[in-house]
mmCIF file of C-alpha atoms and ligand atoms in Angstrom:
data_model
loop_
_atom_site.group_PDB
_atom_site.id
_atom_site.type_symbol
_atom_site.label_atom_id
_atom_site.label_comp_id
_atom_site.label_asym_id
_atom_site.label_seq_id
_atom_site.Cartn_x
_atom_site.Cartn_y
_atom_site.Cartn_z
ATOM 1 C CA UNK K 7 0.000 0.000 0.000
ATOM 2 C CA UNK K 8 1.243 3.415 -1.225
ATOM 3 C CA UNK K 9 0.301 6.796 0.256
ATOM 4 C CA UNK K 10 1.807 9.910 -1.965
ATOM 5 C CA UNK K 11 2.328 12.877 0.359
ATOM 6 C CA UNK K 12 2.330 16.623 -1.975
ATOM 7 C CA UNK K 13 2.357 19.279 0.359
ATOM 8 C CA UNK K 14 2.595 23.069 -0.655
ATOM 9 C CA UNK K 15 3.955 23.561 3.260
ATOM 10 C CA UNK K 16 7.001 25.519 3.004
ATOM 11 C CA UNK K 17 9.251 22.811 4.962
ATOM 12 C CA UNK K 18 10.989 19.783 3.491
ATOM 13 C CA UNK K 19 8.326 17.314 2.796
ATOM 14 C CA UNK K 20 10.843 14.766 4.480
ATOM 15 C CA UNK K 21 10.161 17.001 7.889
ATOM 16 C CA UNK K 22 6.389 15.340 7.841
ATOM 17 C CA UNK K 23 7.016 12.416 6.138
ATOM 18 C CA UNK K 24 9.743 10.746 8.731
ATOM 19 C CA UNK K 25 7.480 11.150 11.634
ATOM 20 C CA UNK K 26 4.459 9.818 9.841
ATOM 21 C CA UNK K 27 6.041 6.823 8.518
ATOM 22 C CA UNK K 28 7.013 6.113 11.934
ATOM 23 C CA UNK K 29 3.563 6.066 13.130
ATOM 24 C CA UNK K 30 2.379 4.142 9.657
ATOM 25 C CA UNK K 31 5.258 1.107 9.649
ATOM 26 C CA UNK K 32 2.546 -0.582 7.221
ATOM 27 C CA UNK K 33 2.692 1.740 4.144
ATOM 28 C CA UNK K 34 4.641 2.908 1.833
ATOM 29 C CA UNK K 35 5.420 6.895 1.843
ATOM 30 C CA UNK K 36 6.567 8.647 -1.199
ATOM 31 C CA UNK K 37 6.664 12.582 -1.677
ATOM 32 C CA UNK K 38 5.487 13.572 -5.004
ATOM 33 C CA UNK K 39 7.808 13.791 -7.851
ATOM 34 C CA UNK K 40 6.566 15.911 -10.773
ATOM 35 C CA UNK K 41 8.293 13.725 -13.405
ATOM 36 C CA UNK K 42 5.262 12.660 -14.632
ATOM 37 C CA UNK K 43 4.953 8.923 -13.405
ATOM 38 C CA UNK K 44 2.149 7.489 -11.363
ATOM 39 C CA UNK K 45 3.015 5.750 -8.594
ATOM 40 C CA UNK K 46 0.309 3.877 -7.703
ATOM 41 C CA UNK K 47 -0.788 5.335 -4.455
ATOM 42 C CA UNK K 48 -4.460 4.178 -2.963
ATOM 43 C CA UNK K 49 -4.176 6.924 -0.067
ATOM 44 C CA UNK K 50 -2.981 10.596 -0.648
ATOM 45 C CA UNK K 51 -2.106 13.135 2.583
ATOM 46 C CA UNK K 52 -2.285 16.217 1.044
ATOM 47 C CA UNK K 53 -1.845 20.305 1.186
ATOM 48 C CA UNK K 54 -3.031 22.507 -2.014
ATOM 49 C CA UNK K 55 -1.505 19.752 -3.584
ATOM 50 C CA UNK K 56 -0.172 20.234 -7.717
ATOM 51 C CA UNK K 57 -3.134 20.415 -9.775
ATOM 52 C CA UNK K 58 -2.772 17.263 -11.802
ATOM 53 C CA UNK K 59 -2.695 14.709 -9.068
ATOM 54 C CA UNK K 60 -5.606 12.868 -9.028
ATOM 55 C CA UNK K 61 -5.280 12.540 -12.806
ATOM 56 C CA UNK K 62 -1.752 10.907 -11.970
ATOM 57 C CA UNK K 63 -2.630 9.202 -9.260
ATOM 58 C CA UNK K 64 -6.131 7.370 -10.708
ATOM 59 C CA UNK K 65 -5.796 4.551 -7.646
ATOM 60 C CA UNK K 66 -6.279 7.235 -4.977
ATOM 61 C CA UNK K 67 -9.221 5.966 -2.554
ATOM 62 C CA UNK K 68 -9.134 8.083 0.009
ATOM 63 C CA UNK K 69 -7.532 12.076 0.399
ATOM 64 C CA UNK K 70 -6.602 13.219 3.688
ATOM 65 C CA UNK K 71 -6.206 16.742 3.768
ATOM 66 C CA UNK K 72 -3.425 18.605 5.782
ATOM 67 C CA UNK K 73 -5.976 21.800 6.853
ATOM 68 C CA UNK K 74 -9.477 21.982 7.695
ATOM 69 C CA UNK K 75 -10.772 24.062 4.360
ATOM 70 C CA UNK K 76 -11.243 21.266 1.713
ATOM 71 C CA UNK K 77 -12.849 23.848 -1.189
ATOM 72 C CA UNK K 78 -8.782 23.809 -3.149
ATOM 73 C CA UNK K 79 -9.539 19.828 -3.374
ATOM 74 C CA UNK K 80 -12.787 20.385 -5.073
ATOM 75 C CA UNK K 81 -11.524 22.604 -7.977
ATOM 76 C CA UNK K 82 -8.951 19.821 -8.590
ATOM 77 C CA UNK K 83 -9.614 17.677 -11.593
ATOM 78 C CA UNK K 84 -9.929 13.716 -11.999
ATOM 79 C CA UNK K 85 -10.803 13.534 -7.586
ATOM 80 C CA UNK K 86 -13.704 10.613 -7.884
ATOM 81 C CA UNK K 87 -16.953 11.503 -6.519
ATOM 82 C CA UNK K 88 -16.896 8.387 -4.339
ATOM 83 C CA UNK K 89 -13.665 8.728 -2.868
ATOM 84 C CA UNK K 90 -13.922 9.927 0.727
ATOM 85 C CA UNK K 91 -11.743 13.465 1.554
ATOM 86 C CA UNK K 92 -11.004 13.637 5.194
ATOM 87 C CA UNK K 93 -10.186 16.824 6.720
ATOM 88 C CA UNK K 94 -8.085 17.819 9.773
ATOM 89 C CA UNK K 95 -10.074 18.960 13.078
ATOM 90 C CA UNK K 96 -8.557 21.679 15.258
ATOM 91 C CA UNK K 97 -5.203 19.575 15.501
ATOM 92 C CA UNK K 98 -4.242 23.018 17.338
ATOM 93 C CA UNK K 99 -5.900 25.568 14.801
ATOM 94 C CA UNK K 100 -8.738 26.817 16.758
ATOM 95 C CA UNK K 101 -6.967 27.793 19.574
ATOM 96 C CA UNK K 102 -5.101 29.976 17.166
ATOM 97 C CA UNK K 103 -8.476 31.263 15.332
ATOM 98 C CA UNK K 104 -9.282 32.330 19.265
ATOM 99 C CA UNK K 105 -6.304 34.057 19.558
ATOM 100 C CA UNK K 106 -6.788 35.979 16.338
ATOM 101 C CA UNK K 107 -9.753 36.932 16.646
ATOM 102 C CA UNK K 108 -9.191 38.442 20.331
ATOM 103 C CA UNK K 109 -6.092 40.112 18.748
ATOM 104 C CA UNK K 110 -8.126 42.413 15.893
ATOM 105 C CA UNK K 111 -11.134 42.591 17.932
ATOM 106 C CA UNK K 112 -9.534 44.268 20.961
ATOM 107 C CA UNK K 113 -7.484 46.273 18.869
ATOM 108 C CA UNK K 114 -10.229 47.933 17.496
ATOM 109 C CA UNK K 115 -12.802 47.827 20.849
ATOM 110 C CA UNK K 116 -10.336 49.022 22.948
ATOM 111 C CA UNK K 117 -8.182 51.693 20.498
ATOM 112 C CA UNK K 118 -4.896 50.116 20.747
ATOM 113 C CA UNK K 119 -4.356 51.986 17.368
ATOM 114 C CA UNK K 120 -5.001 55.160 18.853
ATOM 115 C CA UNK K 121 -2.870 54.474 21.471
ATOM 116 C CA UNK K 122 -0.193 53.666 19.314
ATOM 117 C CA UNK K 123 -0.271 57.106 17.312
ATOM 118 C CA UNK K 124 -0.681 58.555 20.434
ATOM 119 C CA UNK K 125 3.053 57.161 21.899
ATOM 120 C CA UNK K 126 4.286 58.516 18.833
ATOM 121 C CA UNK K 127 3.274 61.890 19.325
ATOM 122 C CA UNK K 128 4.566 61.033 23.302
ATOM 123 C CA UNK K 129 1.090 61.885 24.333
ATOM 124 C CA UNK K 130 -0.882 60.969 27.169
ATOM 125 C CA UNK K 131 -4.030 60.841 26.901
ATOM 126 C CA UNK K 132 -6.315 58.133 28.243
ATOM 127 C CA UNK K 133 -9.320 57.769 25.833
ATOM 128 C CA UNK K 134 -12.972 56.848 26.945
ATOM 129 C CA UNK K 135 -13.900 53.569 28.515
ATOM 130 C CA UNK K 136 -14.544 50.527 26.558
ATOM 131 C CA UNK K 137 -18.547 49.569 26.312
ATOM 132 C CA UNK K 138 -19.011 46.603 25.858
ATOM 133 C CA UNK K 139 -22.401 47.058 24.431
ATOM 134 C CA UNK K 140 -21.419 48.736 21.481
ATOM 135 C CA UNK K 141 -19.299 45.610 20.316
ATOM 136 C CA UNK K 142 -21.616 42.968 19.276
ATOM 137 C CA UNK K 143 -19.268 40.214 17.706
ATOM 138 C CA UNK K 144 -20.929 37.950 14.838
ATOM 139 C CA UNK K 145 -19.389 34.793 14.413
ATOM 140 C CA UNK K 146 -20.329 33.340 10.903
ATOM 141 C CA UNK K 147 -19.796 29.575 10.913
ATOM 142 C CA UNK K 148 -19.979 27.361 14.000
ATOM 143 C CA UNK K 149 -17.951 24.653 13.552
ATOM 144 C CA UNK K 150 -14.694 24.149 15.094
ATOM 145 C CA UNK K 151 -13.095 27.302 14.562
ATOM 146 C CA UNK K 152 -16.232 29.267 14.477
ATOM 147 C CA UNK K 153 -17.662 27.926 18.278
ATOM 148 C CA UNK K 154 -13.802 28.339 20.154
ATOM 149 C CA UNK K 155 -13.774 31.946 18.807
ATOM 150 C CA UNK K 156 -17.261 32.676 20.037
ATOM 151 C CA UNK K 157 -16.887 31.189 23.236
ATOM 152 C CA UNK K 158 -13.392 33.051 23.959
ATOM 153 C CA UNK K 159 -15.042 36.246 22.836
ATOM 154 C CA UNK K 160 -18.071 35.637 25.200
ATOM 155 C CA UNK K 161 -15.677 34.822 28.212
ATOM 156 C CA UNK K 162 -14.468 38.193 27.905
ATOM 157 C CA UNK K 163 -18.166 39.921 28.161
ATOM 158 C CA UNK K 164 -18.804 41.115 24.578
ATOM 159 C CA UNK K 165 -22.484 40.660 23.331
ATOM 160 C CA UNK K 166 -21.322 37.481 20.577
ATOM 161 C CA UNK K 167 -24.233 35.479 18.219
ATOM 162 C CA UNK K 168 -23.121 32.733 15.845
ATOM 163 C CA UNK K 169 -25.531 32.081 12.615
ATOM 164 C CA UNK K 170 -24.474 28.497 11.242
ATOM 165 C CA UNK K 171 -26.808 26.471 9.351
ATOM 166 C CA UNK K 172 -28.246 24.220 12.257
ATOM 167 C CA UNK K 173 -28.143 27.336 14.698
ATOM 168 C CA UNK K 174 -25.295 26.169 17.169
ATOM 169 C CA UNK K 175 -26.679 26.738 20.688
ATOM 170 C CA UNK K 176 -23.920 27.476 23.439
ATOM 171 C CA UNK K 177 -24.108 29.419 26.605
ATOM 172 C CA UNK K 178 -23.455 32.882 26.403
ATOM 173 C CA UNK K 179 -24.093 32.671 22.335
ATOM 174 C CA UNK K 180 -26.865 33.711 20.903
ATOM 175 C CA UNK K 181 -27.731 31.254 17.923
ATOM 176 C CA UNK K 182 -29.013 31.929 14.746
ATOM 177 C CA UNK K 183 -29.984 29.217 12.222
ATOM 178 C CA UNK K 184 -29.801 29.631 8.200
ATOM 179 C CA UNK K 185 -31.113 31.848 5.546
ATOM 180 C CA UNK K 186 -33.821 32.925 6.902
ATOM 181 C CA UNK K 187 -31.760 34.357 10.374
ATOM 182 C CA UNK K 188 -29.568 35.990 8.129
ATOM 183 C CA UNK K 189 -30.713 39.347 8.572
ATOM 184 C CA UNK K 190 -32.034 39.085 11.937
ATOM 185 C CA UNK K 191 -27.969 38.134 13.053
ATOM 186 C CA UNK K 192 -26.149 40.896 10.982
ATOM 187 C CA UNK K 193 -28.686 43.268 12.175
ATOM 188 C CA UNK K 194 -26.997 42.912 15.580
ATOM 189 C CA UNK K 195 -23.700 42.736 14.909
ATOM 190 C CA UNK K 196 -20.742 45.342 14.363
ATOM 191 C CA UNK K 197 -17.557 42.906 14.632
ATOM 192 C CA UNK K 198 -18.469 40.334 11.720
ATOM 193 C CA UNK K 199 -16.056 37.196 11.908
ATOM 194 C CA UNK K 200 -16.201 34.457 9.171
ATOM 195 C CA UNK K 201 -15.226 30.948 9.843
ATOM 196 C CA UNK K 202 -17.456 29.661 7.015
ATOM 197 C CA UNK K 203 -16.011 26.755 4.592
ATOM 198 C CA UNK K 204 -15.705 28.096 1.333
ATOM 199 C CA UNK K 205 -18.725 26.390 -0.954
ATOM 200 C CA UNK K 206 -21.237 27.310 -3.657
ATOM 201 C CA UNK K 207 -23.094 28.624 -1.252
ATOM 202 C CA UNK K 208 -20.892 30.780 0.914
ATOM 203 C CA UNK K 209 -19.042 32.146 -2.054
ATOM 204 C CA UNK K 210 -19.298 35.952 -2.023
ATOM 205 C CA UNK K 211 -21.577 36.429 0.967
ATOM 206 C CA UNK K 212 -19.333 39.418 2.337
ATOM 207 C CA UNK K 213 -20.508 41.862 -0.116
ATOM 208 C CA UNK K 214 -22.179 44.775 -0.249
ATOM 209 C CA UNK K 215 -25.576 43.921 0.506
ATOM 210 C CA UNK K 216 -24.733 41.824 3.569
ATOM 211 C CA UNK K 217 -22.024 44.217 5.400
ATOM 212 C CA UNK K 218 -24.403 47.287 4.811
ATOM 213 C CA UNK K 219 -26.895 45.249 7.064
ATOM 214 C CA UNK K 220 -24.350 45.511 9.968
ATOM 215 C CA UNK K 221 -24.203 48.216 13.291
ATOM 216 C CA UNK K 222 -22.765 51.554 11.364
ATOM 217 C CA UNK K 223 -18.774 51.651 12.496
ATOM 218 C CA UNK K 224 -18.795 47.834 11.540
ATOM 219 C CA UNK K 225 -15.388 45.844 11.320
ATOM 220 C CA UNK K 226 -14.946 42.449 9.473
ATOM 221 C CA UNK K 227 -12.236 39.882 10.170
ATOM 222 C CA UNK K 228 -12.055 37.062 7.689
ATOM 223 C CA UNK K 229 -10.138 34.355 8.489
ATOM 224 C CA UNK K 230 -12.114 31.584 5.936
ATOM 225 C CA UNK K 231 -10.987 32.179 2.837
ATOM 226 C CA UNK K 232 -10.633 35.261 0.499
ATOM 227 C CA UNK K 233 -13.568 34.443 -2.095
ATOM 228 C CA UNK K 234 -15.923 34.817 0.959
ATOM 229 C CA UNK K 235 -15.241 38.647 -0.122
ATOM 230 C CA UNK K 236 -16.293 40.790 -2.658
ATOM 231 C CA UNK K 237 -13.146 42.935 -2.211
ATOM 232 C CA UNK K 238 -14.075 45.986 -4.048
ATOM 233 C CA UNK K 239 -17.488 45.863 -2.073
ATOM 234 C CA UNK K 240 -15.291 45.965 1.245
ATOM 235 C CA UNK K 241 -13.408 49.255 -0.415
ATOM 236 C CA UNK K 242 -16.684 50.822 -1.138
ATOM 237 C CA UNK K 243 -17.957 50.525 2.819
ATOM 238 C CA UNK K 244 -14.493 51.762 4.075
ATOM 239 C CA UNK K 245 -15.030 54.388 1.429
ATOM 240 C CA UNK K 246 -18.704 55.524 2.756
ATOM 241 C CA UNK K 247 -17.671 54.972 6.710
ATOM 242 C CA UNK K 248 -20.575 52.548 7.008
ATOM 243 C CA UNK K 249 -17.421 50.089 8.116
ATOM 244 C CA UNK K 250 -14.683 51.474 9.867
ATOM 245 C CA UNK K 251 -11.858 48.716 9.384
ATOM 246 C CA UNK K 252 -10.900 44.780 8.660
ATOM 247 C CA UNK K 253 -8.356 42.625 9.536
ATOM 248 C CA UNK K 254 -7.974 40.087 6.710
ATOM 249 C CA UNK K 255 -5.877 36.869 6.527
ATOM 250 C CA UNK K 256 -7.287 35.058 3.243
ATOM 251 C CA UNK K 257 -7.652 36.874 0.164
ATOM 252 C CA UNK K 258 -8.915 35.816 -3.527
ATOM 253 C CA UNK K 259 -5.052 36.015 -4.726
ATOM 254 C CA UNK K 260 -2.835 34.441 -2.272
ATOM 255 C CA UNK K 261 -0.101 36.128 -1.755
ATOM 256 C CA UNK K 262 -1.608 39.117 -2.538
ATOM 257 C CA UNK K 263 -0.439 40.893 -5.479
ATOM 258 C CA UNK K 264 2.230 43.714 -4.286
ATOM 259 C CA UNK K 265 -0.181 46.750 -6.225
ATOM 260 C CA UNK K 266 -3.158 45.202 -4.298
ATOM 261 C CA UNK K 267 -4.864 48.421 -2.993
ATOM 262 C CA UNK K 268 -5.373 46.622 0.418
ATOM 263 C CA UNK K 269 -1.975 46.892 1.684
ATOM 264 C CA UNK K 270 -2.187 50.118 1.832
ATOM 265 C CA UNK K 271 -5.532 51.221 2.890
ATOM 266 C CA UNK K 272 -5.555 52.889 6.669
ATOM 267 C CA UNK K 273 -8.727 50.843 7.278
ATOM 268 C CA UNK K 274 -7.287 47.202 6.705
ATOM 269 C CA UNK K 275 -4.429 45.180 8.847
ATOM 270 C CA UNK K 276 -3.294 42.134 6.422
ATOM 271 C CA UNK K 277 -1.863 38.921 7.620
ATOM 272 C CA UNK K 278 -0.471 36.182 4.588
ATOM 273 C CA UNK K 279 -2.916 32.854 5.781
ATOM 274 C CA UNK K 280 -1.664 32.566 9.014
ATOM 275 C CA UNK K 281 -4.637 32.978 11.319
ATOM 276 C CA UNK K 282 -3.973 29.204 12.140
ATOM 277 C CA UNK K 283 -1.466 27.042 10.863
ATOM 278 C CA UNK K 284 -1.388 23.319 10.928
ATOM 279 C CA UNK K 285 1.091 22.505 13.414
ATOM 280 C CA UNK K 286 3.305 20.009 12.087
ATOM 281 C CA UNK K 287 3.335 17.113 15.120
ATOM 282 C CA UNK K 288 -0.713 17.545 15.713
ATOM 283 C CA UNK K 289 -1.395 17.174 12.445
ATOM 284 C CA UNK K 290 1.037 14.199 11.919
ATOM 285 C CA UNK K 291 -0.735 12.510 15.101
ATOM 286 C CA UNK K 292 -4.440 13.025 13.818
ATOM 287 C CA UNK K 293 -3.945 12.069 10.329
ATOM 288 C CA UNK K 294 -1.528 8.355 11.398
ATOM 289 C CA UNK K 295 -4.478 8.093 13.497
ATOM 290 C CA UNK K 296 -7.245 8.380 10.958
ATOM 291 C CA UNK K 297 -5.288 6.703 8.217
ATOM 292 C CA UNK K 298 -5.196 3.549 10.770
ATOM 293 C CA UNK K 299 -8.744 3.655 11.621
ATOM 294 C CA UNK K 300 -9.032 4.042 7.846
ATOM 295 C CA UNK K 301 -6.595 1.115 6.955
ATOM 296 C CA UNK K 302 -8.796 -0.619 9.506
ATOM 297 C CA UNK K 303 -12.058 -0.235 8.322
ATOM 298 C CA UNK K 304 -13.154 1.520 11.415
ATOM 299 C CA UNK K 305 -15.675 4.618 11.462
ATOM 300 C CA UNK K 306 -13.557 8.001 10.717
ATOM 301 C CA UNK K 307 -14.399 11.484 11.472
ATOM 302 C CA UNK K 308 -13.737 14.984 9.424
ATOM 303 C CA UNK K 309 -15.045 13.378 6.556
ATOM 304 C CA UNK K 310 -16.282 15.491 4.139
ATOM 305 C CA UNK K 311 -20.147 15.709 3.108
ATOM 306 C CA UNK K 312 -19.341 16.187 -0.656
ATOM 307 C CA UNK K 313 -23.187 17.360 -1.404
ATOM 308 C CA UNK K 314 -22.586 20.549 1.259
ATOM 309 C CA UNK K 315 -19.042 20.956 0.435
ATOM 310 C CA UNK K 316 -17.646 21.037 3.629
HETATM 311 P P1 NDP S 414 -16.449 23.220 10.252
HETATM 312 O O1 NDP S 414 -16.879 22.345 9.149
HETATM 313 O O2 NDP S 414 -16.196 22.627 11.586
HETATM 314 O O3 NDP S 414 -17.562 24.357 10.473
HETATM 315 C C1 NDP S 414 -18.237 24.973 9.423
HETATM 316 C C2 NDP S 414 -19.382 25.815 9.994
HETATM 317 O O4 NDP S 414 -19.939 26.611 8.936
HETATM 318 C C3 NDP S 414 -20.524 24.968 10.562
HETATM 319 O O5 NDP S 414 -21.024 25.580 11.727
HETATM 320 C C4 NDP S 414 -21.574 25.020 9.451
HETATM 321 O O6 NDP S 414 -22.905 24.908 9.902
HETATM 322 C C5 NDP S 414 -21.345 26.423 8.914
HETATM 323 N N1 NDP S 414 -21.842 26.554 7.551
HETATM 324 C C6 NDP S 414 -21.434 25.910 6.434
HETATM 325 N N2 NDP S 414 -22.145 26.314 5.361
HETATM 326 C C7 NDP S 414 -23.021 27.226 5.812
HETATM 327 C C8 NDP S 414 -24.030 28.002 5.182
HETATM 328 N N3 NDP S 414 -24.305 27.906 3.863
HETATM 329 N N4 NDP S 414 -24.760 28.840 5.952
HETATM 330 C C9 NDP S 414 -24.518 28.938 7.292
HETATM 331 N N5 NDP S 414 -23.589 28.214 7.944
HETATM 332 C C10 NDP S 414 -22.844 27.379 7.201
HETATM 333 O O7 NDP S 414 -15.170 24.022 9.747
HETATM 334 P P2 NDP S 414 -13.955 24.610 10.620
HETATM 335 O O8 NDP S 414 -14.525 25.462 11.684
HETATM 336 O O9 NDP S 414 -13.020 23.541 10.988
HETATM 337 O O10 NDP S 414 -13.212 25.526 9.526
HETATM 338 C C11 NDP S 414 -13.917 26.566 8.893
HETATM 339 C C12 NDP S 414 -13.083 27.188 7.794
HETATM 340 O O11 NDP S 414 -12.037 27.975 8.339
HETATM 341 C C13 NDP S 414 -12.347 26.211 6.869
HETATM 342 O O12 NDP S 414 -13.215 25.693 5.882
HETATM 343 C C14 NDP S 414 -11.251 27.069 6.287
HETATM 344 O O13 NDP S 414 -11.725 27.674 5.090
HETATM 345 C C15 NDP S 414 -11.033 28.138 7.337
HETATM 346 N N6 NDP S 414 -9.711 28.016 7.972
HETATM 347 C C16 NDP S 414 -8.801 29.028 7.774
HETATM 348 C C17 NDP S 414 -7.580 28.975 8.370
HETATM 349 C C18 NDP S 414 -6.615 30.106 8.243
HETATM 350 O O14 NDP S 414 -5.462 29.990 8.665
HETATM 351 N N7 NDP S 414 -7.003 31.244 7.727
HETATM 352 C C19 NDP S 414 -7.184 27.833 9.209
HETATM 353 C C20 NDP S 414 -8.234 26.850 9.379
HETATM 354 C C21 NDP S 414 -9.441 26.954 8.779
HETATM 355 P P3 NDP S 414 -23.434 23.555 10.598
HETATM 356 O O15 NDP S 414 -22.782 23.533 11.958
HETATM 357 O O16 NDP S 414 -24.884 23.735 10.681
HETATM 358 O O17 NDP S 414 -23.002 22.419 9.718
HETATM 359 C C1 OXD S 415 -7.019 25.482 6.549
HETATM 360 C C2 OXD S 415 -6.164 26.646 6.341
HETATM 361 O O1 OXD S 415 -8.063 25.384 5.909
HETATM 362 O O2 OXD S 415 -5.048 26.682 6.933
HETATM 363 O O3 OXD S 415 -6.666 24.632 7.382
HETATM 364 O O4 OXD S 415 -6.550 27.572 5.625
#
């Protein structure tokens, strides 16, 4: 049994592949060689993997991928319909996603910006008390990421709601549920914070019409993945004040383009796709362990539900 291992992680591919073979002593491990030959792999562990390797590779049964967003797998061609594409879950990430989202939101809630212009005029000048009230955090998505940012963000007393498709319900969250809460949840919400999977039906849904439905002063973090955003719609709010600032991670052209006008707009903080990382030995562990259980026959989780896309 052969698992090929393409991984568009900037480390050696040998850096994952030791310690994974040592947890796999059944298999076969080869990194992917673009020389054109199949190998014959029935399992691939993969990371935005090159574009032609399911057409390759035409044995592959299963695809475990090396992040939690599968949508880059889906626009891949010659990936059967049948085979099953596992994702990773948390493996470390959502603690990060927590982190982030704590990190722009207090920025912005309690005018650490301000306070850093300030220093730099040496000024001292405390500025009015934070209100909580005034900060009502939407968390779009409710999955992994989406539920350990919104309970973080509700341990430290800000107003939070997550809309998800079932309607997630935990304490301190308020839960909306679908289409038809759509409105109802931006309505209430200033800080908008998407942890959706990217799919046919989440494509675009930061765009104009949505973020005008926001609290005026509104500020968007997306952390999901840049076609979640119409970008030039995001430029026109800035423009009009009806949204006062974002802190982006993903964006439609990764890395973005050096003339992009977002690097440079006073409104928006930019980080290159690094809100949460796969971290290399928790991602080794999970994906050994659901390749055995796999290998085994037994019941796996993270697998994807091709019809929703996520
Ligand atoms: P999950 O699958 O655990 O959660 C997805 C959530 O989105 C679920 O709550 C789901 O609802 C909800 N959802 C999906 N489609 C819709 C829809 N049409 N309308 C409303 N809600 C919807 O994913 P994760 O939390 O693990 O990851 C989320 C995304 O975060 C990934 O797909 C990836 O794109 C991104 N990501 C980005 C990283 C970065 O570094 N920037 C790192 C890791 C992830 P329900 O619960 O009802 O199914
Ligand atoms: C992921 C990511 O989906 O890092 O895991 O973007």
């Amino acid at each position: 049994m052969k698992i090929i291992f393409a991984s568009a992680h900037d480390t050696d591919p040998h850096a994952w592949i030791t310690p994974l073979q040592a947890l796999l002593p059944d298999v076969e491990i080869q990194a992917w060689v673009d020389d054109g030959r199949a190998v014959g792999a029935r399992i691939a562990v993969v990371w935005n993997p090159p574009r032609n390797i399911f057409m390759r590779e035409t044995d592959i049964q299963a695809v475990f991928n090396l992040g939690a967003g599968v949508d880059a797998l889906f626009r891949l061609p010659g990936l059967k319909d049948d085979v099953p594409v596992v994702r990773l879950e948390d493996a470390g990430m959502s603690a990060q996603m927590a982190e982030y989202a704590v990190y722009a939101l207090v920025r912005a809630s309690r005018q650490f910006d301000q306070y850093q212009s300030q220093q730099e005029q040496a000024l001292w000048r405390p500025l009015p008390d934070i209100q909580r009230e005034k900060w009502p955090v939407g968390v779009m998505g409710m999955g992994i990421m989406g539920a350990r940012m919104a309970q973080v963000l509700a341990g430290l007393d800000y107003p939070v709601a997550g809309w998800s498709r079932s309607g997630k319900s935990l304490p301190g969250v308020q839960a909306f549920a679908g289409q038809a809460a759509f409105s109802d949840f931006l309505a209430r919400t200033r800080v908008l914070i998407n942890t959706l999977p990217l799919t046919s039906a989440t494509s675009g849904i930061l765009c104009r019409d949505t973020m005008r439905q926001l609290l005026p002063g509104a500020y968007i973090i997306n952390v999901a993945r840049g076609q979640h955003l119409v970008e030039e719609d995001l430029l026109a709010l800035l423009a009009s004040g009806h949204v006062q600032g974002a802190t982006l991670d993903v964006f439609c052209q990764e890395p973005l383009p050096q003339n992009h006008p977002f690097w440079t707009h006073p409104g928006i903080t930019i980080t290159p796709h690094v809100a949460a990382s796969s971290l290399r030995e928790a991602s080794i562990t999970q994906v050994a362990k659901k390749i055995n259980s796999y290998l085994r026959g037994d019941a796996l989780t993270g697998v994807v539900e091709r019809n929703r896309g996520y």
